[in-house]
mmCIF file of C-alpha atoms in Angstrom:
data_model
loop_
_atom_site.group_PDB
_atom_site.id
_atom_site.type_symbol
_atom_site.label_atom_id
_atom_site.label_comp_id
_atom_site.label_asym_id
_atom_site.label_seq_id
_atom_site.Cartn_x
_atom_site.Cartn_y
_atom_site.Cartn_z
ATOM 1 C CA MET A 49 22.380 1.559 -3.999
ATOM 2 C CA ILE A 50 22.558 2.484 -0.454
ATOM 3 C CA ILE A 51 20.832 -0.033 2.210
ATOM 4 C CA TYR A 52 20.369 0.787 6.057
ATOM 5 C CA LEU A 53 20.347 -1.963 7.823
ATOM 6 C CA ASP A 54 20.711 -2.107 12.192
ATOM 7 C CA GLY A 55 22.027 1.331 12.179
ATOM 8 C CA LYS A 56 24.520 1.220 8.811
ATOM 9 C CA TYR A 57 24.541 2.512 5.906
ATOM 10 C CA VAL A 58 25.801 -0.510 3.916
ATOM 11 C CA PRO A 59 25.965 -1.362 0.316
ATOM 12 C CA GLU A 60 23.349 -3.388 -1.575
ATOM 13 C CA GLU A 61 25.434 -6.353 -1.956
ATOM 14 C CA GLU A 62 25.879 -6.046 1.513
ATOM 15 C CA ALA A 63 22.806 -5.552 3.199
ATOM 16 C CA LYS A 64 22.507 -9.511 3.938
ATOM 17 C CA VAL A 65 20.323 -10.499 6.689
ATOM 18 C CA SER A 66 20.178 -14.355 7.857
ATOM 19 C CA VAL A 67 18.244 -17.200 6.786
ATOM 20 C CA PHE A 68 17.370 -17.907 10.058
ATOM 21 C CA ASP A 69 15.673 -14.284 10.121
ATOM 22 C CA HIS A 70 11.096 -15.391 10.633
ATOM 23 C CA GLY A 71 10.825 -12.577 8.019
ATOM 24 C CA LEU A 72 12.505 -14.906 5.285
ATOM 25 C CA LEU A 73 10.992 -18.257 6.945
ATOM 26 C CA TYR A 74 7.615 -17.239 8.380
ATOM 27 C CA GLY A 75 6.996 -13.687 7.475
ATOM 28 C CA ASP A 76 7.404 -12.880 10.114
ATOM 29 C CA GLY A 77 7.698 -9.019 10.018
ATOM 30 C CA VAL A 78 6.229 -5.521 9.351
ATOM 31 C CA PHE A 79 6.983 -3.121 6.254
ATOM 32 C CA GLU A 80 5.333 0.119 4.536
ATOM 33 C CA GLY A 81 5.218 1.803 1.207
ATOM 34 C CA ILE A 82 6.240 5.288 1.372
ATOM 35 C CA ARG A 83 6.729 7.970 -1.723
ATOM 36 C CA ALA A 84 9.600 11.310 -1.572
ATOM 37 C CA TYR A 85 7.818 13.883 -4.167
ATOM 38 C CA ASN A 86 10.219 17.319 -4.946
ATOM 39 C CA GLY A 87 12.392 16.585 -2.073
ATOM 40 C CA ARG A 88 9.943 15.803 0.826
ATOM 41 C CA VAL A 89 8.847 12.724 2.064
ATOM 42 C CA PHE A 90 4.740 12.829 1.560
ATOM 43 C CA ARG A 91 2.775 11.666 4.831
ATOM 44 C CA LEU A 92 5.461 9.946 6.569
ATOM 45 C CA ASP A 93 4.356 10.193 10.049
ATOM 46 C CA GLU A 94 1.093 8.753 9.194
ATOM 47 C CA HIS A 95 2.993 5.551 7.733
ATOM 48 C CA LEU A 96 5.486 5.502 10.835
ATOM 49 C CA ALA A 97 2.245 5.321 12.765
ATOM 50 C CA ARG A 98 0.604 2.485 10.784
ATOM 51 C CA LEU A 99 4.024 0.222 10.545
ATOM 52 C CA TYR A 100 3.983 0.952 14.587
ATOM 53 C CA ASP A 101 0.964 -0.213 14.897
ATOM 54 C CA SER A 102 0.760 -3.046 12.728
ATOM 55 C CA ALA A 103 4.026 -4.007 14.766
ATOM 56 C CA LYS A 104 2.530 -4.210 18.181
ATOM 57 C CA THR A 105 -0.625 -5.626 16.744
ATOM 58 C CA ILE A 106 1.824 -8.816 15.836
ATOM 59 C CA ASP A 107 3.750 -8.115 19.320
ATOM 60 C CA LEU A 108 6.919 -6.759 17.671
ATOM 61 C CA ALA A 109 8.944 -4.181 19.473
ATOM 62 C CA VAL A 110 10.482 -2.384 16.803
ATOM 63 C CA PRO A 111 14.204 -1.207 18.338
ATOM 64 C CA ILE A 112 14.051 2.414 17.334
ATOM 65 C CA THR A 113 11.942 5.543 17.878
ATOM 66 C CA LYS A 114 9.585 7.048 15.481
ATOM 67 C CA GLU A 115 11.839 9.860 15.406
ATOM 68 C CA GLU A 116 15.161 7.684 14.333
ATOM 69 C CA PHE A 117 13.153 5.688 11.866
ATOM 70 C CA ALA A 118 12.471 8.828 10.150
ATOM 71 C CA GLU A 119 15.633 10.140 10.020
ATOM 72 C CA ALA A 120 16.538 6.405 9.114
ATOM 73 C CA ILE A 121 14.009 7.173 6.068
ATOM 74 C CA LYS A 122 15.568 10.781 5.366
ATOM 75 C CA GLY A 123 19.602 9.573 5.787
ATOM 76 C CA THR A 124 19.024 6.950 3.170
ATOM 77 C CA LEU A 125 17.554 8.834 0.462
ATOM 78 C CA ARG A 126 20.525 11.550 1.121
ATOM 79 C CA LYS A 127 22.861 9.218 0.934
ATOM 80 C CA ASN A 128 21.151 7.690 -2.657
ATOM 81 C CA ASN A 129 20.935 11.089 -3.501
ATOM 82 C CA LEU A 130 17.013 11.006 -4.225
ATOM 83 C CA THR A 131 14.068 13.598 -4.123
ATOM 84 C CA ASP A 132 11.243 11.484 -5.661
ATOM 85 C CA ALA A 133 11.493 7.769 -4.109
ATOM 86 C CA TYR A 134 9.272 4.817 -3.307
ATOM 87 C CA ILE A 135 10.299 3.831 0.165
ATOM 88 C CA ARG A 136 10.150 0.826 1.942
ATOM 89 C CA PRO A 137 10.495 0.593 5.391
ATOM 90 C CA ILE A 138 10.890 -2.937 7.242
ATOM 91 C CA VAL A 139 10.863 -4.586 10.212
ATOM 92 C CA THR A 140 11.338 -8.493 10.707
ATOM 93 C CA ARG A 141 11.179 -10.100 13.980
ATOM 94 C CA GLY A 142 14.922 -10.739 13.105
ATOM 95 C CA LYS A 143 17.459 -14.051 13.493
ATOM 96 C CA GLY A 144 15.817 -16.828 15.516
ATOM 97 C CA ASP A 145 15.807 -20.985 14.962
ATOM 98 C CA LEU A 146 13.414 -23.155 12.612
ATOM 99 C CA GLY A 147 10.515 -22.871 14.685
ATOM 100 C CA LEU A 148 7.701 -20.824 15.280
ATOM 101 C CA ASP A 149 8.220 -19.149 18.417
ATOM 102 C CA PRO A 150 9.198 -15.574 17.712
ATOM 103 C CA ARG A 151 10.566 -15.787 21.190
ATOM 104 C CA LYS A 152 13.531 -17.122 20.387
ATOM 105 C CA CYS A 153 14.105 -13.669 18.146
ATOM 106 C CA ALA A 154 16.664 -11.859 20.298
ATOM 107 C CA LYS A 155 16.513 -8.444 18.073
ATOM 108 C CA PRO A 156 14.048 -7.581 15.212
ATOM 109 C CA THR A 157 16.178 -6.223 11.863
ATOM 110 C CA VAL A 158 15.633 -3.059 11.045
ATOM 111 C CA ILE A 159 16.135 -1.826 6.708
ATOM 112 C CA VAL A 160 15.494 1.408 5.160
ATOM 113 C CA ILE A 161 15.278 0.442 0.358
ATOM 114 C CA ALA A 162 14.899 3.330 -1.202
ATOM 115 C CA VAL A 163 14.371 3.635 -5.006
ATOM 116 C CA SER A 164 13.602 5.774 -7.673
ATOM 117 C CA TRP A 165 10.348 5.074 -8.882
ATOM 118 C CA GLY A 166 8.027 6.654 -11.162
ATOM 119 C CA ALA A 167 4.246 5.970 -12.232
ATOM 120 C CA MET A 168 3.442 2.278 -11.631
ATOM 121 C CA TYR A 169 1.153 1.962 -14.466
ATOM 122 C CA GLY A 170 2.821 3.976 -17.139
ATOM 123 C CA ASP A 171 -0.069 5.028 -20.034
ATOM 124 C CA LEU A 172 -2.897 3.471 -18.004
ATOM 125 C CA TYR A 173 -3.500 6.654 -15.816
ATOM 126 C CA GLU A 174 -4.502 7.726 -19.216
ATOM 127 C CA LYS A 175 -6.529 4.747 -20.404
ATOM 128 C CA GLY A 176 -7.496 2.802 -16.827
ATOM 129 C CA LEU A 177 -7.128 0.009 -15.692
ATOM 130 C CA ARG A 178 -8.657 -3.918 -16.628
ATOM 131 C CA ALA A 179 -9.600 -5.486 -13.509
ATOM 132 C CA LEU A 180 -10.931 -8.886 -12.410
ATOM 133 C CA CYS A 181 -12.927 -9.760 -9.661
ATOM 134 C CA VAL A 182 -10.935 -13.163 -8.569
ATOM 135 C CA SER A 183 -11.718 -16.030 -6.511
ATOM 136 C CA VAL A 184 -8.938 -16.109 -3.760
ATOM 137 C CA ARG A 185 -10.726 -14.506 -1.027
ATOM 138 C CA ARG A 186 -9.198 -11.513 1.497
ATOM 139 C CA THR A 187 -7.654 -13.157 4.213
ATOM 140 C CA PRO A 188 -10.737 -12.136 7.201
ATOM 141 C CA ALA A 189 -10.156 -10.243 9.678
ATOM 142 C CA GLU A 190 -10.508 -12.706 12.602
ATOM 143 C CA SER A 191 -7.495 -14.863 10.885
ATOM 144 C CA MET A 192 -5.354 -12.129 9.772
ATOM 145 C CA PRO A 193 -6.087 -8.145 9.963
ATOM 146 C CA PRO A 194 -5.726 -7.296 6.801
ATOM 147 C CA ASN A 195 -4.571 -3.830 8.728
ATOM 148 C CA VAL A 196 -2.175 -5.020 9.537
ATOM 149 C CA LYS A 197 0.955 -4.621 6.768
ATOM 150 C CA SER A 198 2.813 -7.364 7.352
ATOM 151 C CA LEU A 199 5.943 -9.476 5.809
ATOM 152 C CA ASN A 200 2.669 -12.078 4.531
ATOM 153 C CA TYR A 201 1.785 -11.044 1.315
ATOM 154 C CA LEU A 202 0.402 -14.816 -0.166
ATOM 155 C CA ASN A 203 -2.597 -13.657 0.112
ATOM 156 C CA ASN A 204 -1.963 -10.589 -2.088
ATOM 157 C CA ILE A 205 0.221 -12.277 -4.997
ATOM 158 C CA LEU A 206 -2.495 -14.713 -5.376
ATOM 159 C CA ALA A 207 -5.130 -12.235 -5.974
ATOM 160 C CA LYS A 208 -2.165 -10.874 -8.083
ATOM 161 C CA ILE A 209 -1.579 -14.322 -10.196
ATOM 162 C CA GLU A 210 -5.072 -14.605 -10.706
ATOM 163 C CA ALA A 211 -5.458 -11.284 -12.134
ATOM 164 C CA ASN A 212 -2.242 -12.015 -14.201
ATOM 165 C CA TYR A 213 -2.929 -15.973 -15.941
ATOM 166 C CA HIS A 214 -6.782 -13.584 -17.006
ATOM 167 C CA GLY A 215 -4.378 -10.660 -18.324
ATOM 168 C CA MET A 216 -5.559 -7.740 -16.397
ATOM 169 C CA ASP A 217 -3.727 -5.145 -15.018
ATOM 170 C CA GLU A 218 -4.939 -5.236 -11.565
ATOM 171 C CA ALA A 219 -6.967 -7.983 -9.170
ATOM 172 C CA ILE A 220 -10.351 -6.701 -7.013
ATOM 173 C CA PHE A 221 -10.725 -8.779 -3.479
ATOM 174 C CA PHE A 222 -14.139 -9.366 -1.895
ATOM 175 C CA ASP A 223 -14.359 -10.833 1.451
ATOM 176 C CA ILE A 224 -15.492 -14.181 2.793
ATOM 177 C CA HIS A 225 -19.107 -12.025 3.418
ATOM 178 C CA GLY A 226 -19.041 -11.439 -0.380
ATOM 179 C CA ASN A 227 -18.620 -8.061 0.054
ATOM 180 C CA VAL A 228 -15.764 -5.570 -2.137
ATOM 181 C CA SER A 229 -12.770 -5.639 0.140
ATOM 182 C CA GLU A 230 -9.760 -3.629 -1.752
ATOM 183 C CA GLY A 231 -6.974 -4.551 -4.862
ATOM 184 C CA SER A 232 -4.393 -6.292 -4.528
ATOM 185 C CA GLY A 233 -2.260 -4.409 -3.172
ATOM 186 C CA ASP A 234 -4.849 -0.604 -3.303
ATOM 187 C CA ASN A 235 -8.167 0.525 -1.887
ATOM 188 C CA ILE A 236 -10.922 0.806 -3.632
ATOM 189 C CA PHE A 237 -13.734 3.933 -4.252
ATOM 190 C CA VAL A 238 -16.779 3.589 -6.755
ATOM 191 C CA VAL A 239 -18.623 7.182 -7.850
ATOM 192 C CA LYS A 240 -22.321 7.161 -8.604
ATOM 193 C CA ASN A 241 -24.449 9.681 -9.450
ATOM 194 C CA GLY A 242 -21.700 12.134 -7.879
ATOM 195 C CA VAL A 243 -21.156 10.279 -4.973
ATOM 196 C CA LEU A 244 -18.367 8.919 -3.768
ATOM 197 C CA ILE A 245 -18.238 5.280 -1.680
ATOM 198 C CA THR A 246 -15.745 3.039 -0.708
ATOM 199 C CA PRO A 247 -15.817 -0.172 1.938
ATOM 200 C CA PRO A 248 -15.049 0.583 5.500
ATOM 201 C CA THR A 249 -11.287 -0.472 6.766
ATOM 202 C CA LEU A 250 -12.121 -3.546 8.535
ATOM 203 C CA ASN A 251 -11.440 -6.097 5.806
ATOM 204 C CA ASN A 252 -8.878 -3.920 3.909
ATOM 205 C CA LEU A 253 -5.877 -1.980 4.719
ATOM 206 C CA ARG A 254 -6.574 1.464 6.455
ATOM 207 C CA GLY A 255 -4.552 2.972 3.349
ATOM 208 C CA VAL A 256 -2.378 6.762 3.500
ATOM 209 C CA THR A 257 -3.615 7.785 -0.113
ATOM 210 C CA ARG A 258 -7.071 6.273 0.987
ATOM 211 C CA LEU A 259 -7.309 8.866 3.678
ATOM 212 C CA VAL A 260 -5.819 11.691 1.448
ATOM 213 C CA THR A 261 -8.608 11.107 -1.175
ATOM 214 C CA LEU A 262 -10.951 11.135 1.414
ATOM 215 C CA GLU A 263 -9.784 14.808 2.895
ATOM 216 C CA LEU A 264 -9.187 15.938 -0.973
ATOM 217 C CA ALA A 265 -12.717 14.680 -1.800
ATOM 218 C CA ALA A 266 -13.954 16.524 1.356
ATOM 219 C CA SER A 267 -12.428 20.404 -0.130
ATOM 220 C CA MET A 268 -13.679 19.545 -3.444
ATOM 221 C CA GLY A 269 -17.556 19.807 -1.893
ATOM 222 C CA LEU A 270 -18.084 15.506 -3.057
ATOM 223 C CA THR A 271 -20.467 13.181 -0.806
ATOM 224 C CA VAL A 272 -18.800 10.764 0.303
ATOM 225 C CA VAL A 273 -20.012 7.227 1.946
ATOM 226 C CA GLU A 274 -18.571 4.885 3.608
ATOM 227 C CA ARG A 275 -20.807 1.572 2.863
ATOM 228 C CA ASN A 276 -20.205 -2.354 1.922
ATOM 229 C CA LEU A 277 -20.252 -3.129 -1.417
ATOM 230 C CA GLY A 278 -20.989 -5.784 -3.518
ATOM 231 C CA TYR A 279 -20.539 -6.986 -7.453
ATOM 232 C CA PHE A 280 -23.228 -4.801 -8.666
ATOM 233 C CA ASP A 281 -22.204 -1.637 -7.068
ATOM 234 C CA LEU A 282 -19.020 -2.258 -9.513
ATOM 235 C CA TYR A 283 -20.395 -3.428 -12.895
ATOM 236 C CA SER A 284 -23.269 -0.373 -12.631
ATOM 237 C CA ALA A 285 -20.731 2.223 -11.327
ATOM 238 C CA ASP A 286 -19.857 5.568 -13.290
ATOM 239 C CA GLU A 287 -16.184 5.395 -12.541
ATOM 240 C CA VAL A 288 -14.182 3.041 -10.496
ATOM 241 C CA PHE A 289 -10.367 3.953 -9.232
ATOM 242 C CA VAL A 290 -8.061 2.618 -6.606
ATOM 243 C CA THR A 291 -5.547 4.664 -4.288
ATOM 244 C CA GLY A 292 -2.056 3.047 -3.048
ATOM 245 C CA THR A 293 1.350 4.685 -2.343
ATOM 246 C CA ALA A 294 2.677 2.679 -5.933
ATOM 247 C CA ALA A 295 -0.381 3.294 -7.583
ATOM 248 C CA GLU A 296 -1.318 6.879 -6.607
ATOM 249 C CA ILE A 297 -4.886 7.174 -7.856
ATOM 250 C CA GLY A 298 -5.672 4.603 -10.701
ATOM 251 C CA PRO A 299 -8.868 4.750 -13.176
ATOM 252 C CA ILE A 300 -10.342 1.238 -13.489
ATOM 253 C CA ARG A 301 -12.001 1.316 -16.898
ATOM 254 C CA GLU A 302 -13.212 -2.587 -17.260
ATOM 255 C CA ILE A 303 -14.521 -4.548 -14.564
ATOM 256 C CA ASP A 304 -14.791 -8.797 -15.733
ATOM 257 C CA GLY A 305 -15.018 -7.741 -19.058
ATOM 258 C CA ARG A 306 -18.163 -5.002 -18.510
ATOM 259 C CA VAL A 307 -17.265 -1.821 -19.095
ATOM 260 C CA ILE A 308 -17.219 1.139 -16.793
ATOM 261 C CA GLY A 309 -19.558 4.426 -18.012
ATOM 262 C CA ASN A 310 -17.926 4.759 -20.683
ATOM 263 C CA GLY A 311 -14.867 3.082 -20.610
ATOM 264 C CA LYS A 312 -12.476 5.849 -19.930
ATOM 265 C CA PRO A 313 -11.035 7.860 -16.797
ATOM 266 C CA GLY A 314 -14.135 9.457 -15.263
ATOM 267 C CA PRO A 315 -14.936 13.819 -14.330
ATOM 268 C CA ILE A 316 -14.698 12.768 -10.637
ATOM 269 C CA THR A 317 -11.184 10.040 -10.953
ATOM 270 C CA ARG A 318 -9.756 13.252 -12.985
ATOM 271 C CA GLN A 319 -10.058 15.934 -10.692
ATOM 272 C CA LEU A 320 -9.147 13.463 -7.481
ATOM 273 C CA MET A 321 -6.365 12.699 -9.927
ATOM 274 C CA ALA A 322 -5.082 16.295 -10.232
ATOM 275 C CA ALA A 323 -5.397 17.013 -6.955
ATOM 276 C CA TYR A 324 -3.276 14.357 -5.318
ATOM 277 C CA LYS A 325 -0.732 14.926 -7.799
ATOM 278 C CA ALA A 326 -0.975 19.006 -7.304
ATOM 279 C CA VAL A 327 -0.623 17.940 -3.106
ATOM 280 C CA THR A 328 2.287 15.316 -3.321
ATOM 281 C CA GLN A 329 4.596 18.002 -4.737
ATOM 282 C CA LYS A 330 3.823 20.731 -2.434
ATOM 283 C CA GLU A 331 2.987 18.443 1.169
ATOM 284 C CA GLY A 332 5.678 16.547 3.376
ATOM 285 C CA SER A 333 8.447 16.243 5.655
ATOM 286 C CA PRO A 334 11.789 17.670 4.011
ATOM 287 C CA ILE A 335 14.616 15.188 2.855
ATOM 288 C CA TYR A 336 17.431 18.136 3.295
ATOM 289 C CA GLY A 337 17.546 20.905 5.492
#
């Protein structure tokens, strides 16, 4: 595997960062998850825009331009002969000392990893996921905005651990006010009486796949409502699904032991899954040529 690291393409075993890098010491940095399909990087511009917005929010100056970053991503894919891949661009604060002060970090570290990765949930796209509403709450926006896709993912990991202990496929976060936030690494949608409902993005990530799903829903003539959701909305929903770059569109068949709908991926979820698959196969920024 070839990794992009600070302007060079190096073998995986040579892709090393300092133990004093604040990305390692404090989770001080940002990242993105991007997919390539059929020789194209899907929604590359949107992902890079979010990466730079996340970096600006934590006062981290990305040392290369968006155009240079795009070429680093495509270059990494080409070096690894990939046409379908999951891509992880990362910007850390860089090497500093054991203190917190980011001013001690002279230069950010830029990394791009690209790997082959198929369907995240395997056959569960046909059967549906089982989810748990976890006890840990989503980090409040006034503490650390969930729209910053930072390297500090402990909040998400704690939710995933709780779901794992209960034998569930996914976790569902609530915020500190009792509103549905998101999954452990994806946005959430509810279908009720043919209407698509999703929480506002103050207390969850402004997902790129979420945006694509909203665009597809509009093109299909579906009514979409953005409002707060609670336990009642989840348990009484006709359909529930999650969206994310890694997860794509994942149907949920059970939440906290309650069967959602008829216990199978619903018709609107299936329509959106098919539409999403179709759009990812034909849109994107070409990797080769």
